[in-house]
Amino acid sequence: MGRVYNFSAGPAVLPESVLREAAEEMLDYRGCGMSVMEMSHRSSAFKAIIEEAEADLRDLMGIPDNYEVLFLQGGGSTQFAMVPLNLMRGGFAEYVVSGSWSKKAYQEAKRFGDARILGDSSDGNFSYVPNVAELRVNPNADYVYICENETIYGTKYHALPETGDVPLVSDVSSCFLSEPIDVAKYGLIYGGAQKNVGPAGVTIAIVRDDLIPTDDLHSVPTMLQYKTHVDGGSMYNTPPCYAIYVCGKVFKWIKAQGGLEGMRDINVAKAQLLYNALDESNVFHGTARKEDRSLMNVPFVTGNAELDAKFIAEADAAGLKNVKGHRSVGGMRASIYNAMPIEGVQALVDFMRDFELRNPASSRSI
Ligand SMILES: *Cc1c(COP(=O)(O)O)cnc(C)c1O
């Protein structure tokens, strides 16, 4: 069986060339006589892997020297706790709740301190991003928190809130490395790798160093302190070695696509292809507000649950996998991350047109 087009929201498609390279190196990594999976994380071979991965990431994103790059475990969800545990220092933090992920982060932060809602789009079933120009950031807040791309609802911030001197914390799990980013505008950026940059198991955090508490936080578990991982060079304990190794290959692949500018151009072309098809269709409709549409996650519906199910089943049989939407939105969702080739999006669009011809809107009662 050949490769399918995998529209999964995560873990998600990886570049085929990266998988091939990893396969070639599986049994004998560059003359070491062992796989990266079998290697001590203290070995010189692994040290070179993690150092090169960090250097390539710094280069790709233009990460300033006063930011630490950390390779962590526990997924994006552990950052929901680590952020308040490290950055909320007896004060309060402001959260913009624009979807399930920022809502979870807000709820987790409330366990540890005074988390407040700065903006909220639950009234529109999270189909839009709250207007950032209308957010009134309290200058005394410890940080402002956003989820930049809401994976389930398919919305993306196209402008950042003005937070003044208050550090901006952003969950970029589902838009990591999808387009250029000005790291200096943020206090902390993090993302789980399994959406857009690698396999599950590693979460990358980029933290401005003045935000990292210099003293030991006695009430916070050692593993949940950023300081621990800064001091240990992401190797306080055994890091997710193989996941970091694959991420390193993905960073090189993105460089070969023209870096983040090149990646953005490819992603815009893919998203336009799919959004144009949705806008022209009489059967399919996008669910996110147009101005806030994500380049990465594209939810859409027919408005008829039976027809949605039929589409999902037929798409699956045609090798277009995992287009079922999240249960909170229903319908379909195509995640078209960096590694999804434009041919995959074209195949989906062609299939949608064909499906529409076979199931015209006029043949069904409304
Ligand atoms: C998937 C996802 C998470 C959760 O990541 P885990 O690694 O599963 O904990 C958090 N935020 C966003 C935006 C996500 O898409």
CSV table of N, CA and C and ligand atoms in Angstrom, one decimal, residues 9-11 73-80 100-102 104-105 145-152 171-175 190-195 200-203 297 333 337, ligand 1:
chain,number,residue,atom,x,y,z
A,9,ALA,N,-5.3,16.1,12.5
A,9,ALA,CA,-4.9,17.3,13.3
A,9,ALA,C,-3.7,17.1,14.2
A,10,GLY,N,-3.3,15.8,14.5
A,10,GLY,CA,-2.1,15.6,15.2
A,10,GLY,C,-2.3,14.4,16.1
A,11,PRO,N,-1.2,13.5,16.2
A,11,PRO,CA,-0.1,13.5,15.4
A,11,PRO,C,-0.4,13.6,13.9
A,73,GLN,N,9.1,17.6,27.9
A,73,GLN,CA,8.1,16.6,27.7
A,73,GLN,C,6.8,17.0,28.3
A,74,GLY,N,5.8,16.1,28.3
A,74,GLY,CA,4.5,16.4,28.9
A,74,GLY,C,3.5,17.1,28.0
A,75,GLY,N,3.9,17.3,26.7
A,75,GLY,CA,2.9,17.9,25.7
A,75,GLY,C,2.6,19.3,26.0
A,76,GLY,N,1.8,19.8,25.1
A,76,GLY,CA,1.3,21.2,25.2
A,76,GLY,C,0.6,21.4,26.6
A,77,SER,N,-0.1,20.3,26.9
A,77,SER,CA,-1.0,20.4,28.1
A,77,SER,C,-0.2,20.6,29.4
A,78,THR,N,1.1,20.2,29.5
A,78,THR,CA,1.9,20.4,30.7
A,78,THR,C,2.3,21.9,30.7
A,79,GLN,N,2.4,22.6,29.6
A,79,GLN,CA,2.6,24.0,29.6
A,79,GLN,C,1.5,24.8,30.2
A,80,PHE,N,0.3,24.2,30.1
A,80,PHE,CA,-0.9,24.9,30.7
A,80,PHE,C,-0.6,25.2,32.2
A,100,SER,N,-11.0,25.7,22.5
A,100,SER,CA,-10.9,24.7,23.5
A,100,SER,C,-9.5,24.7,24.2
A,101,TRP,N,-8.5,25.0,23.4
A,101,TRP,CA,-7.1,24.9,24.0
A,101,TRP,C,-6.8,26.1,24.9
A,102,SER,N,-7.2,27.3,24.6
A,102,SER,CA,-7.0,28.4,25.5
A,102,SER,C,-7.9,28.3,26.7
A,104,LYS,N,-8.8,25.5,28.1
A,104,LYS,CA,-8.1,24.5,29.0
A,104,LYS,C,-7.0,25.1,29.7
A,105,ALA,N,-6.2,26.0,29.0
A,105,ALA,CA,-5.1,26.6,29.6
A,105,ALA,C,-5.5,27.6,30.7
A,145,TYR,N,-2.1,35.7,28.0
A,145,TYR,CA,-2.0,34.4,27.3
A,145,TYR,C,-2.9,34.3,26.1
A,146,ILE,N,-2.4,33.8,25.0
A,146,ILE,CA,-3.2,33.5,23.9
A,146,ILE,C,-2.9,32.1,23.3
A,147,CYS,N,-3.8,31.5,22.6
A,147,CYS,CA,-3.6,30.3,21.7
A,147,CYS,C,-3.6,30.9,20.3
A,148,GLU,N,-2.5,30.9,19.6
A,148,GLU,CA,-2.4,31.6,18.4
A,148,GLU,C,-3.2,31.0,17.2
A,149,ASN,N,-3.3,29.7,17.3
A,149,ASN,CA,-4.0,29.0,16.2
A,149,ASN,C,-4.9,27.9,16.9
A,150,GLU,N,-6.2,28.1,16.9
A,150,GLU,CA,-7.1,27.2,17.6
A,150,GLU,C,-7.4,26.0,16.7
A,151,THR,N,-6.7,24.9,17.0
A,151,THR,CA,-6.7,23.7,16.1
A,151,THR,C,-8.1,23.2,15.8
A,152,ILE,N,-9.0,23.2,16.8
A,152,ILE,CA,-10.3,22.6,16.6
A,152,ILE,C,-11.2,23.5,15.8
A,171,ASP,N,0.6,29.9,22.8
A,171,ASP,CA,0.6,28.5,22.4
A,171,ASP,C,0.5,28.4,20.9
A,172,VAL,N,1.6,28.0,20.3
A,172,VAL,CA,1.6,28.0,18.8
A,172,VAL,C,1.7,26.5,18.3
A,173,SER,N,1.2,25.6,19.2
A,173,SER,CA,1.3,24.2,18.8
A,173,SER,C,0.9,23.9,17.4
A,174,SER,N,-0.2,24.4,16.9
A,174,SER,CA,-0.7,24.0,15.6
A,174,SER,C,-0.4,25.0,14.5
A,175,CYS,N,0.5,26.0,14.8
A,175,CYS,CA,1.0,26.9,13.7
A,175,CYS,C,2.5,27.1,13.8
A,190,TYR,N,5.4,28.5,23.0
A,190,TYR,CA,5.6,27.0,23.1
A,190,TYR,C,4.7,26.3,22.1
A,191,GLY,N,5.1,25.1,21.8
A,191,GLY,CA,4.2,24.2,21.0
A,191,GLY,C,4.6,22.8,21.1
A,192,GLY,N,3.6,21.9,21.1
A,192,GLY,CA,3.8,20.5,21.1
A,192,GLY,C,4.3,20.2,19.6
A,193,ALA,N,5.2,19.3,19.5
A,193,ALA,CA,5.8,19.1,18.1
A,193,ALA,C,4.8,18.3,17.2
A,194,GLN,N,3.9,17.6,17.7
A,194,GLN,CA,3.2,16.6,16.9
A,194,GLN,C,2.2,17.1,15.9
A,195,LYS,N,2.0,18.5,15.9
A,195,LYS,CA,1.1,19.0,15.0
A,195,LYS,C,1.9,19.4,13.7
A,200,ALA,N,5.1,13.1,18.2
A,200,ALA,CA,4.7,13.4,19.6
A,200,ALA,C,5.8,13.0,20.6
A,201,GLY,N,5.8,13.7,21.7
A,201,GLY,CA,6.8,13.4,22.7
A,201,GLY,C,7.7,14.6,23.1
A,202,VAL,N,7.8,15.6,22.2
A,202,VAL,CA,8.6,16.7,22.6
A,202,VAL,C,7.8,18.0,22.4
A,203,THR,N,8.0,18.9,23.4
A,203,THR,CA,7.3,20.2,23.3
A,203,THR,C,8.4,21.2,23.4
A,297,ASN,N,-5.6,24.6,9.9
A,297,ASN,CA,-6.7,23.7,10.2
A,297,ASN,C,-8.0,24.3,9.6
A,333,ARG,N,-12.8,18.4,9.1
A,333,ARG,CA,-11.7,19.3,9.3
A,333,ARG,C,-10.5,18.7,8.5
A,337,TYR,N,-1.1,20.9,7.4
A,337,TYR,CA,0.2,21.4,8.0
A,337,TYR,C,1.3,21.5,6.9
B,1,LIG,C1,-2.9,19.6,20.5
B,1,LIG,C2,-2.8,20.9,21.1
B,1,LIG,C3,-2.5,21.1,22.5
B,1,LIG,C4,-2.3,19.9,23.4
B,1,LIG,O1,-1.2,19.2,23.1
B,1,LIG,P1,-0.7,17.9,23.8
B,1,LIG,O2,0.7,17.7,23.4
B,1,LIG,O3,-1.7,16.8,23.4
B,1,LIG,O4,-0.8,18.1,25.3
B,1,LIG,C5,-2.4,22.3,23.0
B,1,LIG,N1,-2.6,23.4,22.3
B,1,LIG,C6,-2.9,23.3,21.0
B,1,LIG,C7,-3.2,24.6,20.2
B,1,LIG,C8,-3.1,22.1,20.4
B,1,LIG,O5,-3.4,22.0,19.1
